[in-house]
Coordinates of C-alpha atoms in Angstrom, one line a residue:
M39 CA -31.7 90.4 169.2
R40 CA -28.5 89.1 170.9
W41 CA -29.0 88.8 174.6
S42 CA -26.2 90.4 176.7
E43 CA -24.6 88.9 179.8
E44 CA -26.5 91.4 181.9
I45 CA -29.9 90.4 180.5
T46 CA -29.1 86.7 181.0
K47 CA -28.0 87.2 184.6
Q48 CA -31.0 89.4 185.4
L49 CA -33.4 86.8 183.9
A50 CA -31.7 84.0 185.8
Y51 CA -32.1 86.1 189.0
C52 CA -35.8 86.7 188.3
L53 CA -36.4 83.0 187.7
T54 CA -34.5 82.1 190.8
L55 CA -36.5 84.5 192.9
L56 CA -39.7 82.9 191.5
G57 CA -38.3 79.5 192.4
V58 CA -37.6 80.6 195.9
F59 CA -41.2 82.0 196.2
I60 CA -42.6 78.7 195.1
S61 CA -40.3 76.9 197.5
T62 CA -41.9 78.8 200.5
F63 CA -44.8 76.4 200.1
Y64 CA -42.8 73.2 200.3
V65 CA -39.4 73.6 202.0
P66 CA -38.4 74.6 205.6
V67 CA -38.3 78.3 206.5
Y68 CA -34.6 78.3 207.4
V69 CA -33.8 77.0 203.9
V70 CA -35.8 79.8 202.2
D71 CA -34.1 82.3 204.5
L72 CA -30.7 81.1 203.5
L73 CA -31.6 81.2 199.8
L74 CA -33.0 84.8 200.1
L75 CA -29.9 86.0 202.1
G76 CA -27.7 84.5 199.4
L77 CA -29.7 86.2 196.6
C78 CA -29.6 89.5 198.4
I79 CA -25.9 89.7 199.0
P80 CA -25.4 92.0 195.9
L81 CA -28.3 94.2 197.2
F82 CA -26.8 94.4 200.7
W83 CA -23.3 95.2 199.3
Q84 CA -24.7 98.0 197.1
A85 CA -26.6 99.4 200.1
I86 CA -23.4 99.4 202.2
K87 CA -21.4 101.1 199.4
S88 CA -24.1 103.7 198.9
A89 CA -24.4 104.4 202.7
F90 CA -20.6 105.0 202.9
K91 CA -21.0 107.6 200.1
G92 CA -23.8 109.3 202.1
I93 CA -26.6 108.0 199.8
I94 CA -29.6 106.6 201.6
G95 CA -31.7 105.2 198.7
S96 CA -33.9 102.3 197.6
D97 CA -31.0 99.7 198.0
L98 CA -30.8 100.4 201.7
F99 CA -34.6 100.5 202.1
L100 CA -35.0 97.1 200.4
S101 CA -32.1 95.6 202.4
I102 CA -33.8 96.6 205.7
A103 CA -37.2 95.4 204.4
T104 CA -35.6 92.0 203.5
I105 CA -33.9 91.6 206.9
V106 CA -37.0 92.7 208.9
G107 CA -39.2 90.4 206.7
L108 CA -37.0 87.4 207.3
I109 CA -37.1 88.1 211.1
G110 CA -40.9 88.3 210.9
H111 CA -41.1 85.2 208.7
E112 CA -42.7 87.1 205.8
E113 CA -40.5 85.4 203.2
R114 CA -43.3 85.4 200.5
A115 CA -43.9 89.1 200.8
I116 CA -40.2 89.8 200.5
C117 CA -39.9 87.5 197.5
I118 CA -42.7 89.4 195.7
V119 CA -41.1 92.8 196.3
L120 CA -37.7 91.6 195.2
L121 CA -39.1 89.9 192.2
I122 CA -40.9 93.1 191.0
M123 CA -37.7 95.1 191.5
A124 CA -35.7 92.5 189.5
L125 CA -38.3 92.3 186.8
A126 CA -38.2 96.1 186.3
E127 CA -34.4 96.0 186.1
Y128 CA -34.6 93.2 183.6
I129 CA -36.9 95.2 181.3
E130 CA -34.6 98.2 181.6
Y131 CA -31.7 96.0 180.5
F132 CA -33.8 94.7 177.7
I133 CA -34.6 98.1 176.4
E134 CA -31.0 99.2 176.7
E135 CA -29.9 96.2 174.8
R136 CA -32.0 97.3 171.8
T137 CA -30.0 100.4 171.6
T138 CA -26.7 98.4 172.0
T139 CA -27.8 96.1 169.2
A140 CA -28.5 99.0 167.0
I141 CA -25.0 100.4 167.7
E142 CA -23.4 97.0 166.9
S143 CA -25.3 96.7 163.7
L144 CA -24.0 100.1 162.6
V145 CA -20.4 99.0 163.4
Q146 CA -20.8 95.8 161.4
L147 CA -21.7 97.9 158.3
I148 CA -18.2 99.3 158.0
P149 CA -15.7 97.0 156.3
T150 CA -12.4 96.3 158.2
D151 CA -10.2 96.7 155.2
V152 CA -10.3 98.8 152.0
R153 CA -9.0 98.8 148.4
A154 CA -6.5 101.7 148.2
S155 CA -4.8 103.1 145.1
I156 CA -1.1 103.2 146.0
K157 CA 1.3 104.4 143.2
G158 CA -1.4 103.5 140.6
K159 CA -1.9 100.0 141.9
E160 CA -4.9 98.6 143.8
Q161 CA -3.9 97.2 147.2
R162 CA -5.9 95.9 150.2
I163 CA -5.0 97.7 153.4
P164 CA -6.7 97.8 156.9
L165 CA -9.2 100.6 157.3
A166 CA -7.2 101.9 160.3
S167 CA -4.3 102.6 157.9
A168 CA -6.5 104.9 155.6
H169 CA -5.9 108.6 156.0
A170 CA -7.0 111.9 154.6
G171 CA -5.9 112.4 151.0
M172 CA -5.6 108.7 150.2
I173 CA -7.5 107.4 147.2
I174 CA -9.7 104.3 147.8
I175 CA -11.7 102.2 145.3
V176 CA -15.2 101.0 145.9
Y177 CA -17.1 98.6 143.6
T178 CA -20.7 97.4 143.2
G179 CA -21.9 95.6 146.3
D180 CA -19.4 97.3 148.6
R181 CA -20.0 99.6 151.6
I182 CA -18.2 102.9 151.4
P183 CA -15.8 102.9 154.4
V184 CA -14.9 106.6 154.6
D185 CA -16.3 110.1 154.1
G186 CA -14.8 111.7 151.0
S187 CA -15.4 113.1 147.5
V188 CA -15.6 111.2 144.3
T189 CA -12.5 111.7 142.1
R190 CA -13.3 109.2 139.4
G191 CA -16.3 107.1 138.1
T192 CA -20.0 107.1 138.7
A193 CA -22.1 105.0 141.1
F194 CA -25.7 104.7 142.4
V195 CA -25.5 104.8 146.2
N196 CA -28.1 103.7 148.7
E197 CA -27.9 105.9 151.8
S198 CA -30.6 104.1 153.8
S199 CA -28.2 103.2 156.6
L200 CA -28.1 106.9 157.5
T201 CA -31.3 108.3 156.2
G202 CA -33.7 105.4 156.5
E203 CA -34.8 106.1 152.9
S204 CA -34.0 103.2 150.5
T205 CA -33.5 105.3 147.4
Q206 CA -30.6 105.4 145.0
K207 CA -28.5 108.6 144.6
R208 CA -26.2 109.1 141.6
K209 CA -22.7 110.0 142.7
T210 CA -20.1 111.3 140.3
I211 CA -16.9 113.4 140.2
G212 CA -17.0 116.1 142.9
D213 CA -19.9 114.6 144.9
I214 CA -19.6 113.8 148.6
V215 CA -20.1 110.2 149.8
F216 CA -20.5 108.9 153.3
A217 CA -19.2 105.9 155.3
G218 CA -21.7 103.1 155.8
T219 CA -23.6 103.8 152.5
F220 CA -23.9 101.0 149.9
I221 CA -23.0 101.0 146.2
E222 CA -25.8 99.3 144.3
E223 CA -24.4 99.9 140.9
G224 CA -21.1 101.3 139.5
S225 CA -17.7 101.9 140.9
I226 CA -15.9 105.0 142.1
E227 CA -12.6 106.3 143.4
V228 CA -12.9 108.3 146.5
E229 CA -10.4 110.8 148.1
V230 CA -10.5 110.2 151.8
E231 CA -11.5 113.1 154.0
K232 CA -12.6 111.5 157.2
V233 CA -12.1 108.0 158.7
G234 CA -13.5 106.1 161.8
T235 CA -15.1 108.2 164.5
Q236 CA -14.6 111.4 162.5
T237 CA -17.0 110.3 159.8
F238 CA -20.7 111.2 159.8
F239 CA -21.4 107.6 160.4
G240 CA -19.0 107.5 163.3
K241 CA -20.5 110.5 164.9
I242 CA -24.0 108.9 164.8
Q243 CA -22.6 105.8 166.5
Q244 CA -21.0 108.0 169.3
L245 CA -24.3 109.9 169.7
L246 CA -26.2 106.6 170.0
E247 CA -23.8 105.4 172.7
N248 CA -24.5 108.6 174.7
T249 CA -28.3 108.6 174.4
Q250 CA -28.8 107.1 177.8
T251 CA -26.7 109.8 179.6
G252 CA -28.3 112.8 181.2
K253 CA -31.4 112.3 183.3
S254 CA -34.5 114.4 182.7
R255 CA -35.5 117.0 185.2
I256 CA -38.4 114.9 186.4
A257 CA -36.1 111.9 186.8
L258 CA -33.7 114.0 188.8
L259 CA -36.5 115.3 190.9
A260 CA -37.7 111.7 191.5
D261 CA -34.2 110.8 192.7
R262 CA -34.1 113.7 195.1
V263 CA -37.6 112.9 196.4
A264 CA -36.4 109.3 197.0
F265 CA -33.2 110.5 198.7
I266 CA -35.3 112.6 201.2
L267 CA -38.2 110.2 201.4
V268 CA -36.3 107.0 202.3
P269 CA -34.7 108.2 205.6
M270 CA -38.0 109.9 206.6
L271 CA -39.9 106.7 206.0
L272 CA -37.3 104.6 207.8
L273 CA -37.5 107.0 210.8
F274 CA -41.3 106.9 210.8
I275 CA -41.4 103.1 210.5
G276 CA -38.8 102.8 213.3
L277 CA -41.1 104.9 215.6
V278 CA -44.1 102.8 214.7
W279 CA -42.0 99.7 215.6
L280 CA -41.1 101.2 219.0
Y281 CA -44.7 102.1 219.7
T282 CA -46.5 98.9 218.5
G283 CA -43.9 96.2 218.4
N284 CA -46.0 94.7 215.5
I285 CA -43.5 93.2 213.1
Q286 CA -46.2 92.2 210.6
L287 CA -47.3 95.9 210.4
I288 CA -43.6 97.0 210.0
V289 CA -43.1 94.6 207.1
S290 CA -46.3 95.8 205.4
L291 CA -45.2 99.4 205.9
L292 CA -41.7 98.6 204.5
V293 CA -43.3 97.0 201.5
F294 CA -45.4 100.0 200.7
G295 CA -42.6 102.4 201.5
S296 CA -40.3 101.1 198.8
P297 CA -39.4 103.9 196.4
L298 CA -38.9 101.4 193.5
E299 CA -41.3 103.4 191.2
L300 CA -39.3 106.6 191.6
T301 CA -35.8 105.1 191.1
L302 CA -36.6 102.6 188.3
V303 CA -39.9 103.0 186.6
T304 CA -39.5 106.8 186.0
P305 CA -36.3 106.6 183.9
L306 CA -37.7 103.4 182.2
A307 CA -40.3 105.6 180.5
S308 CA -37.7 108.0 179.2
L309 CA -35.5 105.2 177.9
A310 CA -38.5 103.6 176.2
G311 CA -39.3 106.9 174.5
V312 CA -35.7 107.3 173.2
T313 CA -35.8 103.8 171.9
A314 CA -39.1 104.4 170.1
A315 CA -37.7 107.5 168.5
F316 CA -34.6 105.8 167.2
K317 CA -36.7 103.0 165.6
Q318 CA -38.4 105.8 163.6
G319 CA -35.0 107.3 162.5
I320 CA -34.9 110.0 165.2
L321 CA -31.9 110.2 167.4
V322 CA -32.8 111.8 170.8
K323 CA -29.9 112.6 173.1
G324 CA -31.4 111.3 176.3
G325 CA -34.5 111.7 178.4
K326 CA -33.6 115.3 179.2
A327 CA -34.1 116.3 175.6
L328 CA -37.5 114.5 175.5
E329 CA -38.7 116.3 178.6
R330 CA -37.6 119.7 177.2
L331 CA -39.4 119.0 174.0
A332 CA -42.6 118.2 175.9
H333 CA -42.5 121.6 177.5
I334 CA -41.9 123.9 174.5
D335 CA -44.4 126.5 173.6
T336 CA -42.6 128.0 170.6
I337 CA -40.9 126.3 167.6
I338 CA -38.7 128.2 165.1
F339 CA -37.9 127.0 161.6
D340 CA -35.1 128.0 159.3
K341 CA -36.3 128.3 155.7
T342 CA -33.7 127.1 153.2
G343 CA -33.3 123.3 153.3
T344 CA -35.7 123.0 156.2
L345 CA -39.1 124.1 155.0
T346 CA -37.9 124.1 151.4
C347 CA -36.7 121.0 149.5
G348 CA -33.0 121.9 149.8
M349 CA -32.5 121.2 146.1
P350 CA -32.4 124.7 144.7
Q351 CA -31.7 125.4 141.0
I352 CA -30.4 128.5 139.3
V353 CA -33.2 130.0 137.2
R354 CA -31.5 133.2 136.0
I355 CA -28.1 134.9 135.8
D356 CA -27.9 138.6 135.3
V357 CA -24.8 140.3 134.0
I358 CA -24.3 143.8 135.5
D359 CA -20.8 144.5 134.4
A360 CA -20.4 144.2 130.6
H361 CA -16.8 142.9 131.0
Y362 CA -18.3 139.6 132.1
T363 CA -20.5 136.9 130.5
Q364 CA -23.0 134.6 132.2
Q365 CA -20.4 131.8 132.0
D366 CA -17.9 134.1 133.8
I367 CA -20.4 134.9 136.5
L368 CA -21.1 131.2 137.0
L369 CA -17.4 130.2 137.1
L370 CA -16.5 132.9 139.6
A371 CA -19.5 132.0 141.8
A372 CA -18.5 128.3 141.7
I373 CA -15.0 129.2 142.7
A374 CA -16.3 131.2 145.6
E375 CA -18.7 128.4 146.7
K376 CA -16.3 125.5 146.1
H377 CA -15.7 124.9 149.8
S378 CA -19.1 126.0 151.1
G379 CA -21.7 123.6 152.5
H380 CA -24.6 126.0 152.1
V381 CA -27.7 124.7 150.2
L382 CA -27.5 127.6 147.7
A383 CA -23.9 126.8 147.1
R384 CA -24.9 123.3 146.0
A385 CA -27.1 124.8 143.3
I386 CA -24.3 126.9 141.9
L387 CA -21.8 124.0 141.9
Q388 CA -24.4 121.7 140.3
K389 CA -25.0 124.2 137.5
A390 CA -21.3 124.6 137.0
H391 CA -20.8 120.8 136.7
E392 CA -23.7 120.6 134.3
S393 CA -22.1 123.3 132.1
G394 CA -18.9 121.4 132.0
I395 CA -17.0 124.1 133.9
V396 CA -13.8 123.0 135.6
I397 CA -13.6 124.8 139.0
P398 CA -10.1 125.8 140.0
E399 CA -9.0 126.4 143.6
P400 CA -9.2 130.0 144.9
E401 CA -5.9 131.5 146.2
H402 CA -7.6 132.5 149.4
Y403 CA -11.0 131.6 150.9
S404 CA -13.0 133.0 153.9
S405 CA -16.6 132.9 154.8
K406 CA -19.0 134.8 157.1
A407 CA -21.7 132.5 158.4
G408 CA -25.1 133.3 157.0
Q409 CA -23.9 136.1 154.8
G410 CA -21.4 135.1 152.1
V411 CA -17.9 134.3 151.1
E412 CA -14.8 136.2 150.0
V413 CA -12.1 134.7 147.8
I414 CA -9.0 135.8 145.9
Y415 CA -8.6 134.3 142.4
K416 CA -5.9 135.4 140.0
S417 CA -5.0 138.2 142.4
K418 CA -8.5 139.7 142.3
K419 CA -10.9 139.8 145.3
Y420 CA -14.4 138.5 144.7
R421 CA -17.4 138.6 147.1
L422 CA -20.5 136.4 146.7
G423 CA -23.4 136.6 149.1
S424 CA -26.6 138.2 150.3
K425 CA -27.6 141.8 149.6
H426 CA -26.6 142.8 153.2
F427 CA -23.1 141.2 152.7
I428 CA -22.5 142.9 149.4
E429 CA -23.7 146.3 150.6
Q430 CA -20.8 146.4 153.0
V431 CA -18.6 147.2 150.0
V432 CA -21.0 148.5 147.3
S433 CA -24.6 149.6 147.0
V434 CA -26.8 147.3 145.0
Q435 CA -29.9 149.5 145.2
E436 CA -29.5 151.1 141.8
H437 CA -29.2 147.7 140.2
D438 CA -31.9 146.0 142.2
E439 CA -35.1 145.2 140.4
K440 CA -38.2 146.0 142.5
A441 CA -40.5 143.5 140.8
E442 CA -38.5 140.4 141.7
D443 CA -40.1 137.0 141.8
S444 CA -41.0 136.2 145.4
T445 CA -40.2 132.5 145.0
T446 CA -36.4 133.1 144.4
S447 CA -33.4 133.9 146.5
V448 CA -30.7 136.2 145.1
V449 CA -27.0 136.2 145.6
Y450 CA -24.7 139.0 144.3
L451 CA -21.1 138.8 142.9
T452 CA -18.6 141.6 143.2
C453 CA -15.1 142.0 141.7
Q454 CA -12.7 144.4 143.5
D455 CA -15.7 145.8 145.2
Y456 CA -17.6 146.5 142.0
L457 CA -20.9 144.7 141.3
C458 CA -20.6 142.4 138.3
G459 CA -23.5 139.9 138.5
R460 CA -26.6 138.5 140.2
I461 CA -27.8 134.9 140.4
Y462 CA -31.4 133.9 141.0
I463 CA -32.0 130.6 142.8
A464 CA -35.4 128.9 143.3
D465 CA -36.1 126.4 146.0
L466 CA -39.6 124.8 146.2
V467 CA -41.5 124.4 149.5
R468 CA -41.5 120.8 150.8
D469 CA -44.6 118.7 150.2
D470 CA -44.7 117.7 153.9
A471 CA -44.1 121.2 155.3
S472 CA -47.8 122.4 155.2
S473 CA -49.2 119.4 157.1
T474 CA -46.4 119.6 159.7
I475 CA -46.9 123.3 160.4
R476 CA -50.7 122.8 160.6
K477 CA -50.4 120.0 163.1
L478 CA -47.9 122.0 165.2
H479 CA -50.3 125.0 165.1
E480 CA -53.2 122.7 166.2
S481 CA -51.1 121.4 169.1
G482 CA -51.0 124.9 170.5
L483 CA -47.4 125.8 169.5
D484 CA -46.4 129.2 168.3
V485 CA -44.6 128.7 164.9
L486 CA -42.0 131.2 163.7
L487 CA -39.9 131.4 160.5
L488 CA -36.4 133.0 160.7
S489 CA -34.3 133.3 157.6
G490 CA -31.3 135.2 156.2
D491 CA -33.1 135.3 152.8
R492 CA -34.7 138.4 151.4
H493 CA -38.2 139.5 152.4
G494 CA -40.0 138.4 149.3
A495 CA -38.9 134.8 149.4
V496 CA -39.5 134.5 153.1
E497 CA -42.9 136.1 152.9
Y498 CA -43.9 133.7 150.1
T499 CA -42.8 130.6 152.1
A500 CA -44.5 131.9 155.3
T501 CA -47.8 132.7 153.4
T502 CA -47.8 129.4 151.6
L503 CA -47.4 127.5 154.9
G504 CA -49.7 129.6 157.0
I505 CA -47.0 131.0 159.3
K506 CA -48.0 134.4 160.6
K507 CA -44.7 135.3 162.3
Y508 CA -41.7 135.5 160.1
Y509 CA -38.4 137.4 159.9
S510 CA -36.2 137.9 156.9
G511 CA -32.7 139.2 156.2
L512 CA -31.4 138.0 159.5
F513 CA -27.7 137.5 160.3
P514 CA -26.8 134.5 162.5
D515 CA -26.3 136.9 165.5
E516 CA -29.7 138.4 164.9
K517 CA -31.3 135.0 165.0
L518 CA -29.6 134.4 168.4
A519 CA -30.8 137.7 169.7
L520 CA -34.4 136.9 168.7
I521 CA -34.3 133.5 170.4
K522 CA -32.8 135.1 173.5
K523 CA -35.5 137.7 173.5
L524 CA -38.2 135.0 173.4
Q525 CA -36.5 133.2 176.2
T526 CA -36.3 136.3 178.4
H527 CA -40.1 136.7 177.9
G528 CA -40.6 133.2 179.4
H529 CA -41.0 131.2 176.2
I530 CA -39.5 127.7 175.9
V531 CA -38.1 127.6 172.4
A532 CA -37.2 124.8 170.0
M533 CA -35.2 125.6 166.9
V534 CA -35.3 123.5 163.7
G535 CA -32.4 123.8 161.2
D536 CA -30.3 121.8 158.8
G537 CA -27.1 123.6 158.1
I538 CA -23.8 124.9 159.5
N539 CA -25.3 128.4 159.8
D540 CA -28.0 127.0 162.1
A541 CA -25.6 125.5 164.7
P542 CA -25.4 128.6 167.0
A543 CA -29.2 129.0 167.0
L544 CA -29.7 125.3 167.7
K545 CA -27.4 125.6 170.7
Q546 CA -29.0 128.8 172.0
A547 CA -32.5 127.4 171.9
D548 CA -33.9 125.4 174.8
L549 CA -34.1 122.5 172.3
G550 CA -32.3 122.1 169.0
I551 CA -33.6 119.8 166.2
A552 CA -31.3 119.1 163.3
L553 CA -33.2 117.9 160.2
G554 CA -31.8 115.5 157.6
G555 CA -28.3 115.9 158.9
M556 CA -26.3 114.2 156.2
G557 CA -22.8 115.7 156.6
M558 CA -23.9 118.6 158.7
E559 CA -21.8 117.7 161.7
P560 CA -21.8 121.1 163.4
A561 CA -25.6 121.2 163.4
I562 CA -25.8 117.6 164.6
E563 CA -23.4 118.2 167.5
A564 CA -25.3 121.4 168.5
A565 CA -28.7 119.7 168.4
D566 CA -30.5 117.8 171.1
I567 CA -32.5 115.8 168.5
V568 CA -31.3 114.6 165.1
L569 CA -33.7 113.5 162.4
L570 CA -31.7 111.0 160.4
T571 CA -34.3 110.9 157.7
N572 CA -35.3 113.8 155.7
D573 CA -38.9 113.6 157.0
L574 CA -40.3 116.9 158.3
E575 CA -43.3 115.2 159.8
A576 CA -41.0 113.3 162.2
I577 CA -40.9 116.6 164.1
Y578 CA -44.6 116.3 164.9
F579 CA -44.1 112.6 165.8
V580 CA -41.3 113.2 168.2
Y581 CA -43.2 116.1 169.8
T582 CA -46.2 113.9 170.4
L583 CA -43.9 111.1 171.6
A584 CA -42.3 113.5 174.1
K585 CA -45.7 114.5 175.5
K586 CA -46.7 110.9 175.7
V587 CA -43.5 110.0 177.7
L588 CA -44.1 112.9 180.1
R589 CA -47.7 111.9 180.6
T590 CA -46.6 108.3 181.2
I591 CA -44.1 109.4 183.9
K592 CA -46.7 111.5 185.6
Q593 CA -49.2 108.7 185.5
N594 CA -46.6 106.3 187.0
I595 CA -45.7 108.7 189.8
F596 CA -49.3 109.7 190.8
F597 CA -51.2 106.4 190.4
G598 CA -48.3 104.0 191.0
F599 CA -46.5 105.8 193.8
I600 CA -48.5 108.5 195.6
L601 CA -52.0 106.9 195.4
V602 CA -51.1 103.3 195.8
H603 CA -48.6 104.0 198.7
A604 CA -51.0 106.3 200.5
V605 CA -53.9 103.8 200.3
G606 CA -51.6 100.8 201.0
M607 CA -50.1 102.3 204.2
L608 CA -53.6 103.3 205.4
L609 CA -54.8 99.7 204.9
A610 CA -51.7 98.4 206.7
F611 CA -52.3 100.7 209.7
L612 CA -56.0 99.6 209.8
G613 CA -54.8 96.0 209.9
I614 CA -56.9 95.1 206.8
I615 CA -54.1 93.5 204.8
S616 CA -51.2 91.1 205.7
P617 CA -47.6 91.6 204.5
V618 CA -48.2 89.1 201.6
Q619 CA -51.3 90.9 200.6
A620 CA -49.4 94.2 200.9
A621 CA -46.7 92.8 198.5
I622 CA -49.3 91.7 196.0
F623 CA -51.2 95.1 196.3
H624 CA -47.8 96.8 195.7
A625 CA -46.8 94.5 192.8
V626 CA -49.9 94.9 190.7
P627 CA -49.5 98.7 190.1
D628 CA -45.7 98.2 189.7
I629 CA -46.2 95.7 186.9
A630 CA -48.8 98.0 185.4
M631 CA -46.3 100.9 185.5
V632 CA -43.6 98.8 183.9
L633 CA -46.0 97.8 181.1
N634 CA -47.2 101.4 180.8
S635 CA -43.6 102.5 180.1
L636 CA -42.8 99.5 177.9
R637 CA -45.7 100.2 175.5
L638 CA -43.9 103.5 174.5
T639 CA -41.3 101.4 172.6
T640 CA -44.1 100.4 170.1
T641 CA -45.1 104.0 169.3
K642 CA -45.0 104.6 165.5
K643 CA -45.5 107.4 163.1
V644 CA -49.1 107.5 161.8
F645 CA -49.8 110.1 159.1

């Protein structure tokens, strides 16, 4: 890891303080005092700036402790307190640098120039000059620099930079490719759709940069406690000084009164948790998200693409109107779904490509999230979607078979409001879904399944996975209403989804989790946690990590702050310990708390 200037400066500051502490045994006191005053100038300046803003915090407390300690010739005690503070800040910088290094490594994956096809000739141009609609050429060994669709050629692409899974995916005409992914074999021409920060890769980079913003509720509470506690302690210690005149006692009380644990060590645990999650391919948007996750009592899953494999296949096409053939039904369905990002749409488009069907552009396209699409092709209006969506214009009851296979989803096609066909699509339950649901159940969470799919398919998935509460045939607004109802009854709800249709529900839930978010920007932006890998068991991992982070923060606050400070101030009042002993007594739990937080960064998935 490259060390930043901040880390280098903080390490130098720690070593200098250590040197000053050692010098107290060998050099005159006035020299040590001058050295400490010089080292504390930034601390004093920060305390003055905070005081002018009406903030009485740990900077002011430590500044007063330093000045009083120097007056009372307790330089060693002050050195120890300042050294612990500096060490905690150094470790915080160190953890932050890990995230910064990850961001920089992402940036370096994107090439600075591209091969563009301009008037039929290959030319190298700066990436910044690339724009939507341009054709670029990518060869074996190259990183794809943009998001776009393949217009020519075939290649095997490694998407591990985004998913963490080092497997090849075959990309050919019509397939979507993403910036930052690597061509292991083949060459393709790509029509540019998104460049720079607008790409999926760019959005991940931006989210990473923002992971340290937004303090958790417990961290904000710690800040408020420190804000109230510091002036109260200073007033109390001032009264003790007026009553006793014992400067050694005052220094000891100032040492124990330092709110260092609240202002530094508490957010350090959250930062360590965010870092540990990212190392496992999980992007957590700050400590606030981890804290909310630790408090959830209900977790809701979408079905298609979340609990199922997300690679559905057409298993049957029924022709209802004799004027059409199965090939016609497939063609019209592909035209309708050409611009859809839904999982079922991918099955239809894939089948059309395999059948050698060229998919023309519709004359008009509109979609209704979670229900279906409406297009105009050759001046005729077609609808494709769920039973609910189609029944807005025509009844499907008389054509519906009662003995449908519960493992399939069904989409209907109409032409000019007349039913003309039905497509059956099967999507298998994921291998890791059962163990994940079981572990979440065992953790005491209430697990629900919400889906817009028909009852039979949803019931089959729920029964297979042991989910007792499930709802089928839901529109997106009905999912929102159900989540709101749970929240009004006092439940803290997490929502797990993977698609565009899930974005509103992810946003409404107390915590949104986007699973395997390749190209699903709306879901990613709405979610609080993004699983960059397609690993469902990562949900259980990040849940247990969140509980661990919260437990660590509570341990730090209780044992490191409340207990140690209460015992320490009592010992100081009884005259049992000197200021130096007080500093050591204070330092040991502080170091333990820093290490307790730091160990979170080594947390790994174990399944």
